[in-house]
Coordinates of C-alpha atoms in Angstrom, one line a residue:
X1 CA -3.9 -10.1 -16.0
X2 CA -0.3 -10.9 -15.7
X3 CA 1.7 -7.6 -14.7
X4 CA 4.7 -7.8 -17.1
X5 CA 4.0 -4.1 -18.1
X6 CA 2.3 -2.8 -14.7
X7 CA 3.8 0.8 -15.1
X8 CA 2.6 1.2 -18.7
X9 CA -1.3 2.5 -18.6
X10 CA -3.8 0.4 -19.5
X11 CA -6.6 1.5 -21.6
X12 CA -8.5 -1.5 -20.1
X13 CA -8.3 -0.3 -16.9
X14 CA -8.8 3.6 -17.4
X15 CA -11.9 3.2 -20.0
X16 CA -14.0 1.3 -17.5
X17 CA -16.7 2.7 -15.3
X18 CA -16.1 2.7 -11.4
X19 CA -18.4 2.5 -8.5
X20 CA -18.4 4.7 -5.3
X21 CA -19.8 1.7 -3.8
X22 CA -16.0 0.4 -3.1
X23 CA -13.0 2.3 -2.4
X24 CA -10.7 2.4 -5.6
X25 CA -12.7 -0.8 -7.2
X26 CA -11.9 -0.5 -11.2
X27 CA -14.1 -2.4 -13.1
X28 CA -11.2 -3.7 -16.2
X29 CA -14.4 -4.7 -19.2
X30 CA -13.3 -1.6 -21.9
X31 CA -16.9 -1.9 -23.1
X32 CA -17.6 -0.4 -19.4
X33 CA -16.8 3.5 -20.3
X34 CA -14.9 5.8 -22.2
X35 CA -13.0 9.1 -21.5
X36 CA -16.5 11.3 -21.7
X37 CA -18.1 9.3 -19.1
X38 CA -15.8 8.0 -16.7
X39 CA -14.9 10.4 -13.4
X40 CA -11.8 10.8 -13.1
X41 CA -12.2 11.2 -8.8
X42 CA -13.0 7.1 -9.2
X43 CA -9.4 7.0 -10.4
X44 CA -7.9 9.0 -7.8
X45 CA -9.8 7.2 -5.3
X46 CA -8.3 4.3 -6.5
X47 CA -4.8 5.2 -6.8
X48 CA -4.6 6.6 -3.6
X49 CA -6.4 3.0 -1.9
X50 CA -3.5 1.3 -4.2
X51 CA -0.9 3.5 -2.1
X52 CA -2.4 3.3 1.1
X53 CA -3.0 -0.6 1.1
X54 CA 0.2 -2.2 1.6
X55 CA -1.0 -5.7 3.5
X56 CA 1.8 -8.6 3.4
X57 CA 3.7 -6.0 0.4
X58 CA 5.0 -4.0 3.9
X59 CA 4.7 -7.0 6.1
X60 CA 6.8 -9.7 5.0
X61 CA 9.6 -7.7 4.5
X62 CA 9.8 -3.8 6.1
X63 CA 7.8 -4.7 9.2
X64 CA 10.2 -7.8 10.2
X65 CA 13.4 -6.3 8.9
X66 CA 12.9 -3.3 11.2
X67 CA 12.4 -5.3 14.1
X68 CA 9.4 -3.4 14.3
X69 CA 7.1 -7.2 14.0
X70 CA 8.5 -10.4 14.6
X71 CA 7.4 -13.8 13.2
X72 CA 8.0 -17.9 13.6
X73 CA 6.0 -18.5 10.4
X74 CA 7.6 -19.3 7.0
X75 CA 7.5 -16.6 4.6
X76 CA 7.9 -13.9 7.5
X77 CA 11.1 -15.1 7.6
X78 CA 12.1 -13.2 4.0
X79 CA 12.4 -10.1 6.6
X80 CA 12.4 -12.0 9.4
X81 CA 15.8 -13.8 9.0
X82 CA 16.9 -12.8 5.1
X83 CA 15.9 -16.1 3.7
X84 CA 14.1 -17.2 0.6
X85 CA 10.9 -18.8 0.9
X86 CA 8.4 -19.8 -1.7
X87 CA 6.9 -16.9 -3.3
X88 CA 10.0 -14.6 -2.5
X89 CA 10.3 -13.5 -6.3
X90 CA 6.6 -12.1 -6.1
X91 CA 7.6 -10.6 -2.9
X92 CA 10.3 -8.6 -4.2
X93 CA 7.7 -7.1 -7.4
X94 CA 5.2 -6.1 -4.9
X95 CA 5.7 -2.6 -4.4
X96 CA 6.5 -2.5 -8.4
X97 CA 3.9 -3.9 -9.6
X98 CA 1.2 -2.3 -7.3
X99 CA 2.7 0.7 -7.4
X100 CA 2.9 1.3 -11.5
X101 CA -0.8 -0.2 -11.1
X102 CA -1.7 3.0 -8.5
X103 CA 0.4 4.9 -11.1
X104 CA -1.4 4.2 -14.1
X105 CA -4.8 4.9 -12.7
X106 CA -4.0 8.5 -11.4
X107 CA -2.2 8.9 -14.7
X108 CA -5.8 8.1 -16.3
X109 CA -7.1 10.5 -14.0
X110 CA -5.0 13.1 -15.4
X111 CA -5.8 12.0 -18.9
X112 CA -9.6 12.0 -18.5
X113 CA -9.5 15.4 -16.4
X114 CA -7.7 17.6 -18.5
X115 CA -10.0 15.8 -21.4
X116 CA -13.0 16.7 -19.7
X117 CA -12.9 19.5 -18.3
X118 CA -9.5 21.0 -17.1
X119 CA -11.0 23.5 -15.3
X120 CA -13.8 21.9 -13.7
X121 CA -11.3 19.3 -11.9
X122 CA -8.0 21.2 -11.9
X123 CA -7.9 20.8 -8.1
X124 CA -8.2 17.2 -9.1
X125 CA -5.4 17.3 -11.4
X126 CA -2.7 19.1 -8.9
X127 CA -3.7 16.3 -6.5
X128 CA -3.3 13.1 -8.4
X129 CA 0.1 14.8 -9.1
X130 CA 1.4 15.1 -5.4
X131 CA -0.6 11.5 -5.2
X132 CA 2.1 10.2 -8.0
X133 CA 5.0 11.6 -5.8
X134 CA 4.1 9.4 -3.2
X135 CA 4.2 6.3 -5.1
X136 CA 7.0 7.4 -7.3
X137 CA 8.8 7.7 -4.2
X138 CA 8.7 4.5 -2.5
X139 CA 9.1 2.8 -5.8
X140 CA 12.6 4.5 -6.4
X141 CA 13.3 4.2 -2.9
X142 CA 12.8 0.5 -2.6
X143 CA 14.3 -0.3 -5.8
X144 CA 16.9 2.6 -7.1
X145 CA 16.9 3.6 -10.6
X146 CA 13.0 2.4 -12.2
X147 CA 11.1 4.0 -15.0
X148 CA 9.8 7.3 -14.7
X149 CA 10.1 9.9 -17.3
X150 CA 9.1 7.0 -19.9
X151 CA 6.6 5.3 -17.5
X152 CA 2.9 5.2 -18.0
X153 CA 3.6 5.5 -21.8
X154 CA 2.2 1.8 -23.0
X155 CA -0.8 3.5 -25.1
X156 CA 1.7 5.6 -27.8
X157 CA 3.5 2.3 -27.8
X158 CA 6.3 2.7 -25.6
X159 CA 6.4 -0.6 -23.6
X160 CA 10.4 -1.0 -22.6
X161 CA 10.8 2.5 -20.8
X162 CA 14.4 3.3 -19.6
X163 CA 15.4 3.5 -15.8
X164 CA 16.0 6.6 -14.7
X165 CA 18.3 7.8 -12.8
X166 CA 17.4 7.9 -8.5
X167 CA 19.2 11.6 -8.6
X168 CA 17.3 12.7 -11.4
X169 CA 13.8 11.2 -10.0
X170 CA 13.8 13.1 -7.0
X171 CA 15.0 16.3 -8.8
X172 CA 12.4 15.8 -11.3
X173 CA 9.9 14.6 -8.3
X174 CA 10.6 17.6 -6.2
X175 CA 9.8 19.8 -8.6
X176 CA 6.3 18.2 -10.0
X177 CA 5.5 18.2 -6.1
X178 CA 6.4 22.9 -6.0
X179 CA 4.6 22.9 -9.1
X180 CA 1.2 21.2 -7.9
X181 CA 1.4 23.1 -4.8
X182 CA 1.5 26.2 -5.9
X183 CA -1.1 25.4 -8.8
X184 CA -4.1 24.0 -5.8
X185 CA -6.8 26.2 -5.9
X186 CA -9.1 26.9 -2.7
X187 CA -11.9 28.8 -5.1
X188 CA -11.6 25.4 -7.5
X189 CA -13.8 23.1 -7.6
X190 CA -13.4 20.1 -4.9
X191 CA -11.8 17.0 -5.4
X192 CA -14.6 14.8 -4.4
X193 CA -12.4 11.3 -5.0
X194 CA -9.9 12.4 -2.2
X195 CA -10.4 10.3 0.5
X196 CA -7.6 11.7 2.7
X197 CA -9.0 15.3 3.1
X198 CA -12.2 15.3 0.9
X199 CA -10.4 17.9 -1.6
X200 CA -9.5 20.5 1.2
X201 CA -7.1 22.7 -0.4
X202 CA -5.5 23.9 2.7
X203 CA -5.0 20.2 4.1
X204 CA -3.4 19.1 0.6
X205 CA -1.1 22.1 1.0
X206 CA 0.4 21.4 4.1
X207 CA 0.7 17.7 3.2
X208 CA 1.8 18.5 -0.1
X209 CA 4.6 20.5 1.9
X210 CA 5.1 17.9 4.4
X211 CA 6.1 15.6 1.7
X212 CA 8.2 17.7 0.3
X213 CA 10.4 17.8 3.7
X214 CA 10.2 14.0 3.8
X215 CA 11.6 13.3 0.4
X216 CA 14.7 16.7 1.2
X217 CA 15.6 14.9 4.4
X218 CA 16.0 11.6 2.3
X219 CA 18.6 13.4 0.6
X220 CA 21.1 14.1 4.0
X221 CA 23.9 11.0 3.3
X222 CA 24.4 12.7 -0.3
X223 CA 23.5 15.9 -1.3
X224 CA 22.9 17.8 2.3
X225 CA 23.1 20.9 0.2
X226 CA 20.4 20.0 -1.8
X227 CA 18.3 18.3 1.6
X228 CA 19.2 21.9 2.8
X229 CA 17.6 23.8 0.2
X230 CA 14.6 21.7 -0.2
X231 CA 14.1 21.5 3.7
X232 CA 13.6 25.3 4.7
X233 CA 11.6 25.7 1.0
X234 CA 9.2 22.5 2.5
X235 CA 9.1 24.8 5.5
X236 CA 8.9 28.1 4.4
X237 CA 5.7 26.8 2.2
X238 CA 4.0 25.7 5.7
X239 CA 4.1 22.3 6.5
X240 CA 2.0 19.9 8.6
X241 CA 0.5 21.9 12.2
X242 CA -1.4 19.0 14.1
X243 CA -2.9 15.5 13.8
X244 CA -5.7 17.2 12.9
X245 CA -3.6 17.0 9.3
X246 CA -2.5 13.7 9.1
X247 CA -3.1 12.1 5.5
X248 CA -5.2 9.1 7.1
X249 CA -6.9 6.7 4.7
X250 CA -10.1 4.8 5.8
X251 CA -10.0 1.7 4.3
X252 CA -13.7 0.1 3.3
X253 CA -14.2 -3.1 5.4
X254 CA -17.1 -4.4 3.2
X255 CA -15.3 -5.6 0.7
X256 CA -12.3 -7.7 0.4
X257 CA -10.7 -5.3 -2.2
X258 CA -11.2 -2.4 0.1
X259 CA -10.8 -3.6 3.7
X260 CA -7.5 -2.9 5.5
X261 CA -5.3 -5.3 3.6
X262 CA -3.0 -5.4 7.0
X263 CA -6.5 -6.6 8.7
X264 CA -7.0 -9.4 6.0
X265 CA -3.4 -10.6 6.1
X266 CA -2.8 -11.2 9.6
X267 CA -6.7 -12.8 9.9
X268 CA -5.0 -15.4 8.4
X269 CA -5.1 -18.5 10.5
X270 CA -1.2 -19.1 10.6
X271 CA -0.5 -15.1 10.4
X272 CA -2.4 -14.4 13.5
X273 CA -0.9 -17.1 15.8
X274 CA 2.5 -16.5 14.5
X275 CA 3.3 -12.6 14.1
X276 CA 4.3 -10.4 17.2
X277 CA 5.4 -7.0 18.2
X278 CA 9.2 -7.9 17.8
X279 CA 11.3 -7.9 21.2
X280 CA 13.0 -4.8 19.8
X281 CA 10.4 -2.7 19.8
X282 CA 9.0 -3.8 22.9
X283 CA 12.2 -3.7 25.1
X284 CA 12.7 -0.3 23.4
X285 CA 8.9 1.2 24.9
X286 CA 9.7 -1.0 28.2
X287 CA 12.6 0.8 28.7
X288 CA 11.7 4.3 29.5
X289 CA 7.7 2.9 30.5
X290 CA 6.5 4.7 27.0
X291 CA 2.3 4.7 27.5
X292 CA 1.9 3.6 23.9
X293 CA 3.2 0.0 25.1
X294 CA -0.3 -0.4 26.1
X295 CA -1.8 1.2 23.6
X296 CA -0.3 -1.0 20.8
X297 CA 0.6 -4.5 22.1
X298 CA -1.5 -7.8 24.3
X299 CA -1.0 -10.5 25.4
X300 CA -3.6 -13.2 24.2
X301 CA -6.4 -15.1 26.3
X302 CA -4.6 -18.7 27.4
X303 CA -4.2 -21.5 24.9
X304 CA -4.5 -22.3 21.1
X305 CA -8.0 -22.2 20.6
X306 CA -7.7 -18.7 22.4
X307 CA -4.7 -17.2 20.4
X308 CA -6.3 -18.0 17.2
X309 CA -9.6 -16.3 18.1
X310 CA -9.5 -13.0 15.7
X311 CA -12.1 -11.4 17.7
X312 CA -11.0 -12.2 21.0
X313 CA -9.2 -9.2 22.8
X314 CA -6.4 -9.8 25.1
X315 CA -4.7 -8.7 28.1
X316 CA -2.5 -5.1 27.6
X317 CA -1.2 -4.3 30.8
X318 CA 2.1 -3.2 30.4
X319 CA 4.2 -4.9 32.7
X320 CA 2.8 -8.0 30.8
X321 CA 4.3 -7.5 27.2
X322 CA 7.2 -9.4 26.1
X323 CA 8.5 -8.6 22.4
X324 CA 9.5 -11.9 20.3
X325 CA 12.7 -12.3 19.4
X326 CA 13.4 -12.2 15.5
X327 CA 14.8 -15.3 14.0
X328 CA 13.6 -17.8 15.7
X329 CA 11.0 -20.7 14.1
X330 CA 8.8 -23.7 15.6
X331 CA 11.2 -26.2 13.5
X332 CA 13.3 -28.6 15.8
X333 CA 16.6 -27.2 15.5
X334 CA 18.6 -24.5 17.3
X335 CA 16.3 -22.1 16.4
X336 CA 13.1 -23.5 17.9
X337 CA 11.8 -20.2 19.9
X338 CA 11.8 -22.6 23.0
X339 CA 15.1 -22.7 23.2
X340 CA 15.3 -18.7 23.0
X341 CA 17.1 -18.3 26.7
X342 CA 13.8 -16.1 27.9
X343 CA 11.6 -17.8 26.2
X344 CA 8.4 -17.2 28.5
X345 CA 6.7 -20.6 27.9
X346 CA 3.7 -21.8 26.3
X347 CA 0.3 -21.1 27.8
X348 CA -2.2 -23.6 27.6
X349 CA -2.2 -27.1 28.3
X350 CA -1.7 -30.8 25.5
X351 CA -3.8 -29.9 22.6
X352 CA -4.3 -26.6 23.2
X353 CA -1.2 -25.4 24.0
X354 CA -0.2 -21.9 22.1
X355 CA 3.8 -21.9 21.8
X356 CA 3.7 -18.3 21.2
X357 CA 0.9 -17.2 23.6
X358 CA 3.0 -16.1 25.8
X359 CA 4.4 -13.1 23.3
X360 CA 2.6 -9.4 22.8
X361 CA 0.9 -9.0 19.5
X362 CA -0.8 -6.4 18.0
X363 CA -4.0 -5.2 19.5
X364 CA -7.0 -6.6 18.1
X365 CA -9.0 -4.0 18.7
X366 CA -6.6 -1.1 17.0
X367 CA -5.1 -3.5 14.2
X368 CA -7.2 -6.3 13.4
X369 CA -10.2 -4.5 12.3
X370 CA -11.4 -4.2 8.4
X371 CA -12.1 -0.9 8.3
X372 CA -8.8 0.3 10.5
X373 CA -7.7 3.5 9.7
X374 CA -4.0 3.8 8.0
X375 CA -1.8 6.9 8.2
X376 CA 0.2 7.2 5.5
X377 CA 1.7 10.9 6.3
X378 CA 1.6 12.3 9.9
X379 CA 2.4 15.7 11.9
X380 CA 4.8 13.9 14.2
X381 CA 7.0 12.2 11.5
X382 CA 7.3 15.9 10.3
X383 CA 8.2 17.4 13.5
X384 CA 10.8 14.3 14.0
X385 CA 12.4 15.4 10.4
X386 CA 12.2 19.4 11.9
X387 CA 14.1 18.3 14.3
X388 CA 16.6 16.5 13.1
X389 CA 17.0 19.7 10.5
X390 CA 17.2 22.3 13.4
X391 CA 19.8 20.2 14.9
X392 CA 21.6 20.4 11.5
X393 CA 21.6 24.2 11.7
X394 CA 18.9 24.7 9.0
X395 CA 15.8 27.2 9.3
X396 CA 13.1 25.8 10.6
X397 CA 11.9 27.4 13.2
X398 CA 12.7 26.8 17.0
X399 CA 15.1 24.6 18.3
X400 CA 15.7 20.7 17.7
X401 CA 14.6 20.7 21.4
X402 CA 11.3 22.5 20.6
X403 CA 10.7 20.0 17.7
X404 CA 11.5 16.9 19.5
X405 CA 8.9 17.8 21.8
X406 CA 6.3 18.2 19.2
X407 CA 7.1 15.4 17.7
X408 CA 6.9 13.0 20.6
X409 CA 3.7 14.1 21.9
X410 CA 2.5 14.0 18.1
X411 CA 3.4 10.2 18.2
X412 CA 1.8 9.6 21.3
X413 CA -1.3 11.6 21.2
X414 CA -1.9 10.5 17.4
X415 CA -2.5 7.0 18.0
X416 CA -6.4 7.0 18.6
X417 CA -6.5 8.0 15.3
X418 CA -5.9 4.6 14.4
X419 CA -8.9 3.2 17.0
X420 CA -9.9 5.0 20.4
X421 CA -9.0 1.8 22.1
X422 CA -5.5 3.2 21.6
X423 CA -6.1 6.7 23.1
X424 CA -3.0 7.9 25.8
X425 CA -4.7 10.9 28.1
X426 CA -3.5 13.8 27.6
X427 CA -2.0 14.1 30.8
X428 CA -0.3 11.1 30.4
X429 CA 1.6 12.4 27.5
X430 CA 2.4 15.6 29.1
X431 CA 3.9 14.0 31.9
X432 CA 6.0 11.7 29.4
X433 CA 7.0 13.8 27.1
X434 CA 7.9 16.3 30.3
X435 CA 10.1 13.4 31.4
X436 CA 11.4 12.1 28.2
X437 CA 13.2 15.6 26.6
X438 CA 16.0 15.4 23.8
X439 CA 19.3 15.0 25.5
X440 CA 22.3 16.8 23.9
X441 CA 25.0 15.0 22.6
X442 CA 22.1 12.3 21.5
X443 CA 19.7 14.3 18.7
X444 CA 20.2 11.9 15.9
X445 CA 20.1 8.7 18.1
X446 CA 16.9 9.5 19.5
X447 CA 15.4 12.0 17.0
X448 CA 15.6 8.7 14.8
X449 CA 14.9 6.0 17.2
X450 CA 11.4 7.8 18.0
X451 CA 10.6 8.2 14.3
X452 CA 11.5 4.3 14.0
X453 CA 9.1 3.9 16.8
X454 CA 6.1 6.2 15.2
X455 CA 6.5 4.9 12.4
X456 CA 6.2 1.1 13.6
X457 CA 3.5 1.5 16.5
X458 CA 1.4 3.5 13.1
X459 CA 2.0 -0.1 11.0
X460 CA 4.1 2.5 8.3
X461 CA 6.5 -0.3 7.8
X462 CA 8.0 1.2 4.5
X463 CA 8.8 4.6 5.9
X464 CA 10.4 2.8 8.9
X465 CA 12.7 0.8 6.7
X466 CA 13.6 4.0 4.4
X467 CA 14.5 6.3 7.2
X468 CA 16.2 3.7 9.0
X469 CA 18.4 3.4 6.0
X470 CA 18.7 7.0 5.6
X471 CA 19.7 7.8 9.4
X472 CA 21.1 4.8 10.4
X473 CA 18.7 4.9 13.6
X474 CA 18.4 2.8 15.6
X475 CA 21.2 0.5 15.5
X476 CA 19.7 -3.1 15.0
X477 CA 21.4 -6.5 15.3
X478 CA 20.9 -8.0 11.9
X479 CA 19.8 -12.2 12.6
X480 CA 22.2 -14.3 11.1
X481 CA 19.8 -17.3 10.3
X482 CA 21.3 -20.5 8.7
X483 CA 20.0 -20.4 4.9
X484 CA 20.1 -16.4 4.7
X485 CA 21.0 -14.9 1.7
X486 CA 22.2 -11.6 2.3
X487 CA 25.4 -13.2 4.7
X488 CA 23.6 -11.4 7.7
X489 CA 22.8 -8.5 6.6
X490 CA 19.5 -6.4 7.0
X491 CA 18.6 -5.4 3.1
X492 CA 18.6 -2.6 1.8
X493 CA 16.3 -2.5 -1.5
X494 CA 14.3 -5.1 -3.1
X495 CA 15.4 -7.0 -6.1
X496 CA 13.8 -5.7 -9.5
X497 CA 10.8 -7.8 -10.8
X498 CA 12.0 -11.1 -12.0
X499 CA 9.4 -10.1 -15.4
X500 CA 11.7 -7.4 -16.4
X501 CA 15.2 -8.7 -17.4
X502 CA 13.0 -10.8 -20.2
X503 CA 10.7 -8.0 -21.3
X504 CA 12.5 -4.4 -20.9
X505 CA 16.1 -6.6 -20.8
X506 CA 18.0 -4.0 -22.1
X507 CA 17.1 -0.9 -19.8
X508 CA 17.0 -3.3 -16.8
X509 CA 20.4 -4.5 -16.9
X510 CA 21.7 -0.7 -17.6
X511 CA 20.1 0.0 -14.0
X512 CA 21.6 -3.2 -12.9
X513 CA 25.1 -2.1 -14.0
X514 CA 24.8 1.1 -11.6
X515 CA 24.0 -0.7 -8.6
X516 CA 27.8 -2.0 -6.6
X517 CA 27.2 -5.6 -6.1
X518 CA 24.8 -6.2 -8.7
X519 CA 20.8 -6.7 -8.5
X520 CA 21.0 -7.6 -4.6
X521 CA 19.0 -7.3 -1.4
X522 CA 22.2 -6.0 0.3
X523 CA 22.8 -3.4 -2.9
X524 CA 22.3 0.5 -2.3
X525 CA 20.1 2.9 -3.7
X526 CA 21.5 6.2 -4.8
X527 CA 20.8 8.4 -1.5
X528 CA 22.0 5.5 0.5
X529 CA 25.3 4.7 -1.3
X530 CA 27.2 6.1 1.7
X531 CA 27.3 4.8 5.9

């Protein structure tokens, strides 16, 4: 199905029958079901897989761009050095069009609850709402003004909805967020399609709230009355209290639809031997010793044959890890990585010889596994935000000090819950986080350097790049790469969907007209129209 009107619903889609056998699979034959049979928890199910799943959509532009990952190989380099490859118009729709698709499903959710049985699943209902926040948010944030108060509105026959305003989506998204809240019902019945918290009330709550605090603090460049407001409201309401209430999605590795969609990009023959923990991100662990080097990053086994091997683990020892440099390729120019001036050499020998072997990548056994968990909201990118707020003088309880600490043992503590292969003792962290306390004078620097750092070492690419844009933190070296198109600068949206200056023309170039510079990369959003 070609996605020309992806954020319209699709009666197609929403009629049919799902199965619990996979994770969010929709089955699109509109003989399959109707509106008295279908479930609507199959629907949440999916939309939240649909937001949880980003794959190559965070990877070949977010992780590389952050200098969180590092790559030699040819479309990495859209965020690895700005350039266009083949495919880069698809790239830029991916978080549009999967993200109207997530959309429309929880938006059939709502439509075959409140059909149903309003009652029965209004617990259902007030999730799928804080689930639609979540997508709506990293849809405006990526893009800037999109359709919202006219999206998901194909079936009355509106198919060219306008672009609303990024102000008014986040007023308007804030507010749906209060509402559903407030409206959760512990005595309701449970959600039984949530796979974050399997319907807990409580747990959606504190998320819901967390949320909340994540899209305020977005707000700080240009309305810090407003992120103000929002903020001590988020916290007032009672936010995230432990890892215990992360929002962690377990992927279902038995089919390809449902596996970890990071796990079946970078199983990729090419993708494997060719994308690395970036030498930003590892310089910035080596530098204070930070225990979650080893947790995260190895080195692989010797040679080719070796550093292709998905399955084979490698050596994580610390002292070991060397971050690749971004913009660098295995062309025959300047840029050839072996002419990188610490280029650490090869390993293996003729044939088998592994030009990158020599570099950390992600651990096999905490990333390159189908059914790896993904955390898509966590305690310690709250308590980061906290902190940052206390600093600003706001009510939040305790100190930007007090916070900071929370935060970074959140960070460090929280990463077996993406594999126990990447657990850091607990007295390990103590004495780290003991070591490692906020300095004064430096809050926002390293308030927003460690939520760069959670964010990465968690694969939460996305959130990286959107904070980073917010804060400013941590100050990168953009690669000036010969080809780039952005005149070496690190973007700052995505360009709108090629589809949609042909078939919603006249609303697109209307949000086109508001953005200073045009439909660009290096254009700003609304909340990031200031330095």
């Amino acid at each position: 199905m070609k996605k020309i009107f992806i954020y319209f619903a699709f009666s197609a889609v929403v009629l049919s029958s799902c199965s619990k056998e996979h994770l969010g699979e929709t089955n699109i034959d509109p003989t399959a079901g109707t509106i008295a049979d279908t479930d609507p928890n199959f629907l949440l199910t999916s939309g939240q897989l649909g937001y949880a799943n980003t794959g190559y959509t965070q990877l070949l532009y977010p992780s590389t761009m952050m200098q969180g990952l590092a790559s030699t190989f040819s479309y990495y380099g859209n965020g690895d050095k700005y350039i266009n490859t083949d495919g880069t118009i698809g790239y830029h729709a991916r978080t549009w069009n999967e993200g109207y698709t997530a959309l429309s499903r929880l938006n059939q959710a709502l439509i075959i609850a409140k059909a149903q049985d309003s009652v029965k699943f209004h617990n259902v209902i007030q999730i799928v709402k804080i689930n639609q926040v979540f997508l709506f948010q990293r849809i405006t944030d990526t893009y800037g003004d999109v359709p919202f108060s006219q999206a998901l509105m194909a079936e009355s026959g509106l198919v060219r909805p306008v672009y609303d305003k990024q102000q008014a989506i986040y007023t308007a998204m804030l507010n749906q967020l209060e509402t559903a809240i407030l409206a959760l019902n512990p005595t309701g019945v449970t959600a039984t399609g949530d796979v974050y918290y399997k319907g807990n009330v409580d747990k959606w709550k504190k998320a819901g709230y967390s949320l909340m605090l994540r899209l305020a603090m977005r707000l700080t460049k240009v309305d810090a009355a407003t992120a103000k407001t929002w903020t001590e409201k988020a916290y007032a309401g009672g936010l995230m209290a432990s890892n215990d209430d992360n929002a962690v999605f377990i992927p279902d590795g038995g089919a390809d639809d449902t596996r970890n969609a990071s796990f079946g990009a970078l199983t990729v023959g090419d993708d494997f031997k060719q994308v690395r923990w970036s030498k930003t991100m590892i310089n910035f662990l080596k530098a204070t010793s930070d225990p979650r080097l080893s947790a995260i990053a190895e080195i692989s086994e010797p040679g080719l044959v070796n550093n292709g091997n998905t399955t084979l683990v490698g050596d994580n020892t610390a002292s070991r890890q060397v971050g690749l440099p971004n913009g660098y390729d295995l062309g025959s120019g300047a840029t050839n990585i072996e002419n990188e001036p610490n280029y650490p050499g090869a390993t293996g020998t003729g044939n088998n010889s592994a030009p990158l072997g020599g570099y950390s990548r992600p651990r096999v056994a905490v990333y390159i596994q189908a059914s790896a968990p993904i955390v898509t909201l966590s305690y310690a990118e709250t308590e980061f935000l906290l902190a940052e707020a206390a600093f600003r003088g706001w009510t939040v309880g305790g100190t930007a000090a007090e916070h900071y600490t929370k935060a970074l043992t959140a960070s460090l503590s929280g990463l077996s819950q993406l594999s126990t292969a990447a657990t850091i003792s607990s007295s390990t962290v103590e004495t780290y986080v003991a070591a490692h306390p906020l300095i004064a004078g430096q809050e926002l620097k390293m308030i927003n350097e460690q939520y760069w750092a959670n964010e990465n070492a968690t694969f939460s690419f996305i959130e990286s790049w959107a904070n980073w844009k917010r804060s400013g933190y941590p100050v990168l070296t953009p690669v000036v790469y010969t080809g780039n198109v952005t005149n070496g600068v690190i973007p700052r949206r995505m360009i709108y969907p090629s589809t949609e200056a042909t078939s919603n023309g006249t609303n697109y170039l209307s949000a086109v007209s508001s953005l200073t510079g045009g439909d660009l990369l290096t254009s700003r959003v609304w909340w990031d129209a200031t330095n």
